[in-house]
Short mmCIF file of C-alpha atoms and ligand atoms in Angstrom, two decimals:
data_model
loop_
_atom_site.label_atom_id
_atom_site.label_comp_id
_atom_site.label_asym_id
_atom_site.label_seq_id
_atom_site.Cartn_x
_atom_site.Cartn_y
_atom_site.Cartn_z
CA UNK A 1 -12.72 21.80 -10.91
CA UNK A 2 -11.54 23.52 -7.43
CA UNK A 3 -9.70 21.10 -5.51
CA UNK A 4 -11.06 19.84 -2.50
CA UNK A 5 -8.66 20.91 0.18
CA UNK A 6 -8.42 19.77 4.28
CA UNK A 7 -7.68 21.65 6.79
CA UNK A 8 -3.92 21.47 6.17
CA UNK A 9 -4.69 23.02 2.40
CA UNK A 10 -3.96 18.96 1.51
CA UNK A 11 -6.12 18.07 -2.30
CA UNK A 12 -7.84 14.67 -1.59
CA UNK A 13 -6.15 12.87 -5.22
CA UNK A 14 -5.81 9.27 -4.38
CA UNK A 15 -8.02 6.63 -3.15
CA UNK A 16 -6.32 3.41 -1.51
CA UNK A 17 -8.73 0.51 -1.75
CA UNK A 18 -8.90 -2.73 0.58
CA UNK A 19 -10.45 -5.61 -0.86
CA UNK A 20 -9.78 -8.13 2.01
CA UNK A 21 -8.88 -8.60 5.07
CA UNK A 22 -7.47 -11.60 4.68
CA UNK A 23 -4.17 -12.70 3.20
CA UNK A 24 -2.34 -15.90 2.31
CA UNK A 25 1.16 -14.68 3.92
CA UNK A 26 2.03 -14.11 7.69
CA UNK A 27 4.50 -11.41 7.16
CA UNK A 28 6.55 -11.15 10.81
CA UNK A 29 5.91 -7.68 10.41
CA UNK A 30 2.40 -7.34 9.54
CA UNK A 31 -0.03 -10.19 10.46
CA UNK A 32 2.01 -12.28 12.82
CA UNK A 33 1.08 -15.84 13.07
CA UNK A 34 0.23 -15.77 16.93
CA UNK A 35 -2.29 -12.78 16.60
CA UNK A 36 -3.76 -13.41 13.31
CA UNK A 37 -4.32 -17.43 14.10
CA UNK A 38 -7.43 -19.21 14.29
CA UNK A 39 -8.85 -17.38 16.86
CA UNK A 40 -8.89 -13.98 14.58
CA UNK A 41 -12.19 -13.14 13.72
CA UNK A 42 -11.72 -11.72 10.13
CA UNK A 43 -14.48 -9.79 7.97
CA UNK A 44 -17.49 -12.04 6.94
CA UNK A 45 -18.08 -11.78 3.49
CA UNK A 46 -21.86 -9.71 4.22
CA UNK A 47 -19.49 -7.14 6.01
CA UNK A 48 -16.88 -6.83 2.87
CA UNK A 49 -18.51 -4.15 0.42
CA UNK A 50 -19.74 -5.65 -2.90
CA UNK A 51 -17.25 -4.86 -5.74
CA UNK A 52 -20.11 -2.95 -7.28
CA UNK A 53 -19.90 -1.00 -4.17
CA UNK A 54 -16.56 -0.29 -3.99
CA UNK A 55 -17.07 0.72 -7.77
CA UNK A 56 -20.09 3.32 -6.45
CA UNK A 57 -18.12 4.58 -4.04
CA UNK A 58 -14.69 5.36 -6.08
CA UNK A 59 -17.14 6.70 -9.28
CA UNK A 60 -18.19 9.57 -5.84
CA UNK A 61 -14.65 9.81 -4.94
CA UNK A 62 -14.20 10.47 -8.66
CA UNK A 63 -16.85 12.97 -8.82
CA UNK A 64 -14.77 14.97 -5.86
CA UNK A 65 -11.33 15.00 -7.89
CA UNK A 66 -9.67 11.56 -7.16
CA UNK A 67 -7.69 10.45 -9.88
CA UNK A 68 -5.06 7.24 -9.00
CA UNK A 69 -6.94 4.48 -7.38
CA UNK A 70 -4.63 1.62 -5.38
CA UNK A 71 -6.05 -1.60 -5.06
CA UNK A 72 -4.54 -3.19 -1.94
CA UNK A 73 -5.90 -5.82 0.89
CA UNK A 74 -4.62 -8.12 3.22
CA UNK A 75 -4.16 -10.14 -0.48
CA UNK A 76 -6.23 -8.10 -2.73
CA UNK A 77 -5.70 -11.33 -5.18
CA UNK A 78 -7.23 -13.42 -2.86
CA UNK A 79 -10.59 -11.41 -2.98
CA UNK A 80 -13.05 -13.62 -5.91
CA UNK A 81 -13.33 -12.01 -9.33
CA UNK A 82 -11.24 -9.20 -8.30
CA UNK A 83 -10.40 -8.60 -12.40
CA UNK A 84 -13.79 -7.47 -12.98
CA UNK A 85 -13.47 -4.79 -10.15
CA UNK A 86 -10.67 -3.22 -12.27
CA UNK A 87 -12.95 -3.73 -15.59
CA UNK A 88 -15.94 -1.17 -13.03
CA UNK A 89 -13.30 1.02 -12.22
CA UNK A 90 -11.92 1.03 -15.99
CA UNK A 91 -15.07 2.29 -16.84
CA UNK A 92 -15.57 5.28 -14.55
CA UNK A 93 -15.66 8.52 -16.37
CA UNK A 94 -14.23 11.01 -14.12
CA UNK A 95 -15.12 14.70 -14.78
CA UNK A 96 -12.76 16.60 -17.32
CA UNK A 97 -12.62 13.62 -19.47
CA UNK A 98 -9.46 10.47 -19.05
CA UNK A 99 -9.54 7.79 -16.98
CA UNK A 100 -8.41 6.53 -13.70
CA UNK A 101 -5.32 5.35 -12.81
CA UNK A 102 -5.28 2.04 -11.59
CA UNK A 103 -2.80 0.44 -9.54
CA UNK A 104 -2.35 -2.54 -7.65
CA UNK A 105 -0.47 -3.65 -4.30
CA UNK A 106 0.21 -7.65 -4.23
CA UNK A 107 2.44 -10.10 -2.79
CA UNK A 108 2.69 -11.63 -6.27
CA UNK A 109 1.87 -14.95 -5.64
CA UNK A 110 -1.31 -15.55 -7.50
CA UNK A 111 -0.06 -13.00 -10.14
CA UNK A 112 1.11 -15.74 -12.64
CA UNK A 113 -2.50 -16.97 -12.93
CA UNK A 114 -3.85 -13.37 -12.55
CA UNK A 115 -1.78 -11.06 -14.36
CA UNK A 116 -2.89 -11.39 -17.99
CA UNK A 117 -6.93 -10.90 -16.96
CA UNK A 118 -5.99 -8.17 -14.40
CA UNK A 119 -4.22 -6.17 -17.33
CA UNK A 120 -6.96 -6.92 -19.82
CA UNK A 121 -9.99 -5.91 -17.44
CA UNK A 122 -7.84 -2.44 -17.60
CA UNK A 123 -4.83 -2.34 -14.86
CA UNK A 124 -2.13 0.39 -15.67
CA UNK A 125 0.36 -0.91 -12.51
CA UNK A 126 1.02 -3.23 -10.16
CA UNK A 127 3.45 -3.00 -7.07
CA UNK A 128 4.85 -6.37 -5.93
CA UNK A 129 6.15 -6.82 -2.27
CA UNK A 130 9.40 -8.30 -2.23
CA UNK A 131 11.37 -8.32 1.02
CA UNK A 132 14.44 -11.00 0.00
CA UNK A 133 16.07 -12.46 -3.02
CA UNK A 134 17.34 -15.16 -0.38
CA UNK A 135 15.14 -17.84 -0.47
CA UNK A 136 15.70 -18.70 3.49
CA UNK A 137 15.10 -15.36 4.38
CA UNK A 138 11.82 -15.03 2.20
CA UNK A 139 10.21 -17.90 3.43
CA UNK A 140 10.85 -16.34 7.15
CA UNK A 141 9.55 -13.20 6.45
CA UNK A 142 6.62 -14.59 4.86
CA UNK A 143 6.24 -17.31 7.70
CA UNK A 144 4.54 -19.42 5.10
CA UNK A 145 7.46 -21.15 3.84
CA UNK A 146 6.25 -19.46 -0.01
CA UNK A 147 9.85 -19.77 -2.24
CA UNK A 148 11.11 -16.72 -3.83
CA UNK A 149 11.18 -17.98 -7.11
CA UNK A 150 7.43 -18.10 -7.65
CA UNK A 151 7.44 -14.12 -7.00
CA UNK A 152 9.94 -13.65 -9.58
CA UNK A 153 7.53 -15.90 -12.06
CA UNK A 154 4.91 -13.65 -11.37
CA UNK A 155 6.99 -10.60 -11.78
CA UNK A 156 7.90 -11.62 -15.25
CA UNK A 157 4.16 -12.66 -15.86
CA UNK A 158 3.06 -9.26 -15.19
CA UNK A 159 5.97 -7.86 -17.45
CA UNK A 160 4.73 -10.28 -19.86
CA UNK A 161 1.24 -8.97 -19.52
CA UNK A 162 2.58 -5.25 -20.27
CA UNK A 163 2.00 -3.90 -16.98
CA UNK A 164 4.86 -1.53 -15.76
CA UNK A 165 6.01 -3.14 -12.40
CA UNK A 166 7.54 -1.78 -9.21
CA UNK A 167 9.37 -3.62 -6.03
CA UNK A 168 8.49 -2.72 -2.83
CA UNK A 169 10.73 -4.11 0.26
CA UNK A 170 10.35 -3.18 3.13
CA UNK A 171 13.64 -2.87 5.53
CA UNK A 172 13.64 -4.65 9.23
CA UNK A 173 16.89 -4.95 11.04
CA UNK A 174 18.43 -8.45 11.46
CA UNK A 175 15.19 -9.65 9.17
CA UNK A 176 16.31 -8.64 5.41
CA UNK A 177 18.85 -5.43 5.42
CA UNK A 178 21.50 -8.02 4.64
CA UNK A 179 19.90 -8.47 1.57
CA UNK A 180 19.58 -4.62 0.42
CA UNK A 181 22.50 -4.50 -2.28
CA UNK A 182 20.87 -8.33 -3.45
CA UNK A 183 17.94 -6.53 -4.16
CA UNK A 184 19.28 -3.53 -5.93
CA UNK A 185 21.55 -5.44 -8.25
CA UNK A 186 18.84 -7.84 -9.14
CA UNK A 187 16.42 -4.97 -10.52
CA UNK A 188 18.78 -2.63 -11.67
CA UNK A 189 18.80 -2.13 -15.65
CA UNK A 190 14.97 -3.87 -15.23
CA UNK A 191 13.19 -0.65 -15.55
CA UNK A 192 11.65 -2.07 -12.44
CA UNK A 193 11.41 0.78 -9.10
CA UNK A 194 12.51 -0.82 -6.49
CA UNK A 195 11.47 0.72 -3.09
CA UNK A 196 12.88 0.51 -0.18
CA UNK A 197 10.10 1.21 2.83
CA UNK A 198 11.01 2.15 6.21
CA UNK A 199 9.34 -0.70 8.60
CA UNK A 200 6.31 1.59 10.28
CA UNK A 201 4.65 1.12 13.83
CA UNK A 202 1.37 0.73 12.23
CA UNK A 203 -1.03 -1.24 13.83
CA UNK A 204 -0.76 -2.80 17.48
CA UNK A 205 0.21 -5.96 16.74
CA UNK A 206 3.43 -6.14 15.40
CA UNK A 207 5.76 -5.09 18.22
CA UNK A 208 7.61 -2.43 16.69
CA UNK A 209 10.73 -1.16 17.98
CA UNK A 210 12.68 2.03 16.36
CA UNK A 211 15.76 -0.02 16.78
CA UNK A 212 14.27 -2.45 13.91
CA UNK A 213 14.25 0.59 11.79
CA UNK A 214 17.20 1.15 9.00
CA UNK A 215 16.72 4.84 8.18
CA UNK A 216 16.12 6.00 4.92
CA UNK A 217 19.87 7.62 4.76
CA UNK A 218 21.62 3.90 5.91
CA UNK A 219 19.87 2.59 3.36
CA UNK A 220 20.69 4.96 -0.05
CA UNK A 221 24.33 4.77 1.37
CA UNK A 222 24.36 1.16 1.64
CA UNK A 223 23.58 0.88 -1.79
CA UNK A 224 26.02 3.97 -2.95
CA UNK A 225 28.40 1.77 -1.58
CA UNK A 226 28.22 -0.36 -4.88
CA UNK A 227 26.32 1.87 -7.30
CA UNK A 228 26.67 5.67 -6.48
CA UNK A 229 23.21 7.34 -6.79
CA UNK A 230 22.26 11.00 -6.92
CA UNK A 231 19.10 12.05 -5.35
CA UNK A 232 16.57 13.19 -8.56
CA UNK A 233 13.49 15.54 -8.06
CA UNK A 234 9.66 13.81 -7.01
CA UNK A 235 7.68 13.80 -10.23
CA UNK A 236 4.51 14.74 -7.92
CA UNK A 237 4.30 16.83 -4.93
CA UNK A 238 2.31 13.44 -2.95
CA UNK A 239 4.69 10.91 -3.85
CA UNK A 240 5.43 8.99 -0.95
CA UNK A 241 9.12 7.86 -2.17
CA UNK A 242 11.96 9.68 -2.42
CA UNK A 243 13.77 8.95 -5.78
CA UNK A 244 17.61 8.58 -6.32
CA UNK A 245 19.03 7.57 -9.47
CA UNK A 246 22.10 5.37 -10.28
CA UNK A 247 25.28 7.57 -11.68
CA UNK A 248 25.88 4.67 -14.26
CA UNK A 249 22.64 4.91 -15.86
CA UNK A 250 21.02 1.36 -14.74
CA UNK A 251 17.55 3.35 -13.29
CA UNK A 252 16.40 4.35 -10.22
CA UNK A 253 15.00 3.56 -6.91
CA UNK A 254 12.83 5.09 -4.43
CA UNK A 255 13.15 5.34 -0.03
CA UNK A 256 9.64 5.42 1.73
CA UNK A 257 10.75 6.85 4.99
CA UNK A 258 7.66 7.32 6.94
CA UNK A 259 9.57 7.60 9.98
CA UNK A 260 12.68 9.07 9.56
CA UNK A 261 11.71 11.97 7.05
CA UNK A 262 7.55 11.86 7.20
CA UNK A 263 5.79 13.24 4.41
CA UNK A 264 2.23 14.42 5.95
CA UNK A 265 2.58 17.60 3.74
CA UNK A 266 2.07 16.33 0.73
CA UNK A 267 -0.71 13.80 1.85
CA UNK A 268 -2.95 13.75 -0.64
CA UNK A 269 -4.32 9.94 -0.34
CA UNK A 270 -8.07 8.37 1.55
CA UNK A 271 -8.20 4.81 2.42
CA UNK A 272 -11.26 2.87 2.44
CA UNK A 273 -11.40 -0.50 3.91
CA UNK A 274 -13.06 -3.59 3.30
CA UNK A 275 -16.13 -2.97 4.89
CA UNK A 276 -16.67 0.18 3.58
CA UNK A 277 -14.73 2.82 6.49
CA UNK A 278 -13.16 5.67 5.98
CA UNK A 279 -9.74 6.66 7.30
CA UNK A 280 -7.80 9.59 6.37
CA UNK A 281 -4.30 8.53 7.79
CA UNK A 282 -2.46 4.86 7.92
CA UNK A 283 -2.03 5.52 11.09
CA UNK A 284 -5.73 6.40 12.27
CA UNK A 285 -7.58 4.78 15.30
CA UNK A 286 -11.10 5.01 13.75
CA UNK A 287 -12.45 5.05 10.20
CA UNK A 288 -15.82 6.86 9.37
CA UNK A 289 -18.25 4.32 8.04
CA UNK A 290 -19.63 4.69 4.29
CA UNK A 291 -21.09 1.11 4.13
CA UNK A 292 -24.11 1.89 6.44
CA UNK A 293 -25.45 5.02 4.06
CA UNK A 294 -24.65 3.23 1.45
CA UNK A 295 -27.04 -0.04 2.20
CA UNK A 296 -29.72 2.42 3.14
CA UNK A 297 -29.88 4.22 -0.13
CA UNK A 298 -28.13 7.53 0.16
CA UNK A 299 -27.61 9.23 -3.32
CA UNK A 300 -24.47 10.19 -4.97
CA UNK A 301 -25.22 13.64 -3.89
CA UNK A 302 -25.09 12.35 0.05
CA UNK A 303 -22.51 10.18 -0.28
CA UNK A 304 -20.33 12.94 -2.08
CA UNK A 305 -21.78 15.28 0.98
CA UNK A 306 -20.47 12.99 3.32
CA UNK A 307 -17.18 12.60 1.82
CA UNK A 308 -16.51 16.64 1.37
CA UNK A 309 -17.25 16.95 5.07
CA UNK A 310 -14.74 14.73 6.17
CA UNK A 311 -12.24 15.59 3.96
CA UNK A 312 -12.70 19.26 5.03
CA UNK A 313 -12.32 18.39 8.11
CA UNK A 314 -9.01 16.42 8.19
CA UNK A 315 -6.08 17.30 10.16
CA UNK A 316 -4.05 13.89 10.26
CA UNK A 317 -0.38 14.58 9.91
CA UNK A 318 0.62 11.32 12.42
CA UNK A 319 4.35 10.83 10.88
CA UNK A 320 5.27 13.99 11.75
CA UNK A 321 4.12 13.90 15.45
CA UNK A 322 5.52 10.26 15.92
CA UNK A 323 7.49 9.40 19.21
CA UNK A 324 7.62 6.47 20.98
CA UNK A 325 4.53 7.19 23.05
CA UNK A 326 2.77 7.14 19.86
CA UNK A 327 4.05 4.49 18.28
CA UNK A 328 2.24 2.16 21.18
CA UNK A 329 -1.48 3.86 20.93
CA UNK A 330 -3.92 1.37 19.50
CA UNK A 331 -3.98 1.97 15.15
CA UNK A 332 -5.61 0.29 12.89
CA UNK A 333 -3.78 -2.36 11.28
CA UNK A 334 -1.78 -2.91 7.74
CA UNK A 335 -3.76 -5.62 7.29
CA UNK A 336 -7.04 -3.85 7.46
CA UNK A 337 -6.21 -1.10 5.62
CA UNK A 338 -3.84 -2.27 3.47
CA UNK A 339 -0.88 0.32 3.22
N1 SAM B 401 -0.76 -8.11 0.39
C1 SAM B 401 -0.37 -7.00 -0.42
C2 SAM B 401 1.13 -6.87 -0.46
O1 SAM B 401 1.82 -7.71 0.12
O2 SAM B 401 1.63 -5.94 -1.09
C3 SAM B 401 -1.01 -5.67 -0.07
C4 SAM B 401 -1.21 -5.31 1.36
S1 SAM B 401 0.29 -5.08 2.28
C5 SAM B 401 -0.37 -4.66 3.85
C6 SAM B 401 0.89 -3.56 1.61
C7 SAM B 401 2.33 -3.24 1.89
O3 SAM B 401 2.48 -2.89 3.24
C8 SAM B 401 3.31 -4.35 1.62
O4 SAM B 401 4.33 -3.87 0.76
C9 SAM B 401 3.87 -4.64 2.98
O5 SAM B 401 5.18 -5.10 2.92
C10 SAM B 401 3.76 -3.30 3.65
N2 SAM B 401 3.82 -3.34 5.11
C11 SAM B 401 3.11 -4.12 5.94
N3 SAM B 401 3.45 -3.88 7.22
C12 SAM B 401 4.38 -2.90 7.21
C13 SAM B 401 5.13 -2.22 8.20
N4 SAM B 401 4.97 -2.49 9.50
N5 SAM B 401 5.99 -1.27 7.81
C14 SAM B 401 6.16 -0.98 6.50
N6 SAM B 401 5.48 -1.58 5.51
C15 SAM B 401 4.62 -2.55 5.85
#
């Protein structure tokens, strides 16, 4: 099957999938308590796509060469019945035979009830956010007052469940970059990734500064500074981290550094939100709806029409043009669109 390239010669491969708006944490750095109070209006659940829906939709997506499919929200655990999503998705045959790959993006705090039923109805990976091993810290970041500890349970309940697991932190000065060589030396010799993610001016709401940003290079050093890594080759030309290895043998981690080294090139991934839009870039203003088409009965054949034109037609590349100008025009937010 030819590849369905935008206008930047970028394949359309992976599908990032918000469940919910809505989340159970109040991450500082992504749904601050003061905006996203009791005054935020959040999807109703008539707005949210069905989960046969979202199914429909990634079976097109399928059709038009998409082969990893992310499951993210606000809290995609949070979202009802959530495992039998991944049992539709399981059972999508995508053209040339195999199956999807399924991942998952979660704070892991529901993942000691969920993670047996989420592997069974088909998962292949999850990704657990993890900012802080220190307790104190943890709770502040998550401005929730969750402990630590029952992140770790459902880290080991995933394990448990035979679903590969990576770490994602993400790094804010004066927040949790105390803690980086606490996180390494906890998940080294796991066979758990950890990944290290530049803090990103998406959204509006989270007051991002670049001084809150610890660049990609502070942080492999910091770490070096204990246990030396070497840098080792991306397995796939999209990956979003870059991967260094430990000279001693005890794994690997990965950087995300959206800001400080962008990696619009190899952008290969779609987003579609809760309520059925569109975006082509994290860092987009405006999504193109696929809910209304889809409630008034367009085929497959549309629906795959609609996609191909505005995949052909995308020219995102926001990471590269960054400044701080930028960094204050309205976006649509993590929350939202889930990463
Ligand atoms: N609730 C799920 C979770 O916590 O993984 C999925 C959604 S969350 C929006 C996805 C990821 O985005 C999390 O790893 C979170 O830490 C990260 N994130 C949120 N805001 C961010 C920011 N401003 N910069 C970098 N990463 C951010």
């Amino acid at each position: 099957m030819e590849p369905l390239l935008d206008r930047l010669g970028r394949p359309l491969e992976t599908l990032r999938v918000s469940v919910t708006d809505r989340c159970n944490f109040r991450c500082v750095y992504c749904m601050p308590k003061e905006v996203f109070g009791r005054d935020w209006s959040f999807l109703e659940r008539k707005e949210l796509l069905s989960l046969e829906e979202i199914a429909r939709v990634v079976g097109v997506f399928a059709d038009l060469g998409v082969r990893t499919v992310r499951i993210t929200g606000g809290e995609p655990l949070v979202r009802r019945n959530v495992e039998h999503l991944i049992e539709l998705l399981a059972a999508i045959e995508p053209p040339g035979g195999g199956r999807l790959e399924l991942a998952l993006t979660t704070n892991g705090s529901l993942l000691t009830q969920k993670a047996e039923a989420l592997a069974e109805a088909g998962l292949s990976r999850v990704t657990v956010s993890l900012d802080s091993l220190d307790d104190e810290a943890f709770r502040a970041m998550n401005d929730v007052d969750f402990p630590v500890q029952r992140v770790l349970e459902g880290i080991d309940a995933a394990t448990a469940a035979g679903l590969p697991v990576k770490v994602n932190a993400v790094v804010k000065r004066g927040a949790n970059d105390e803690d980086l060589p606490g996180l390494a030396e906890r998940f080294r010799g796991t066979g758990h990734v950890l990944r290290f993610i530049e803090y990103m001016d998406v959204g509006s709401t989270n007051g991002w500064r670049l001084e809150d940003v610890v660049p990609a290079e502070e942080i492999v050093r910091r770490i070096s500074e204990h246990w030396p890594l070497e840098p080792v080759s991306a397995d796939r030309p999209d990956a979003t981290a870059r991967r260094w290895r430990y000279l001693d043998g005890a794994g690997e981690i990965g950087v995300v550094a959206s800001v400080t080294q962008p990696f619009c090139g190899g952008c290969s991934r779609a987003r579609l939100s809760a309520e059925g839009r569109l975006y082509t870039c994290l860092f987009a203003a405006r999504g193109h709806d696929l809910r209304a088409p889809l409630r008034l009965g367009a085929s497959d054949d549309e629906l795959a029409e609609r996609l191909r034109s505005i995949w052909t037609r995308r020219t995102d590349h926001y990471s590269e043009l960054r400044t701080a100008e930028t960094a204050t025009l309205p976006k649509v937010e993590m929350s939202y669109i889930g990463g």
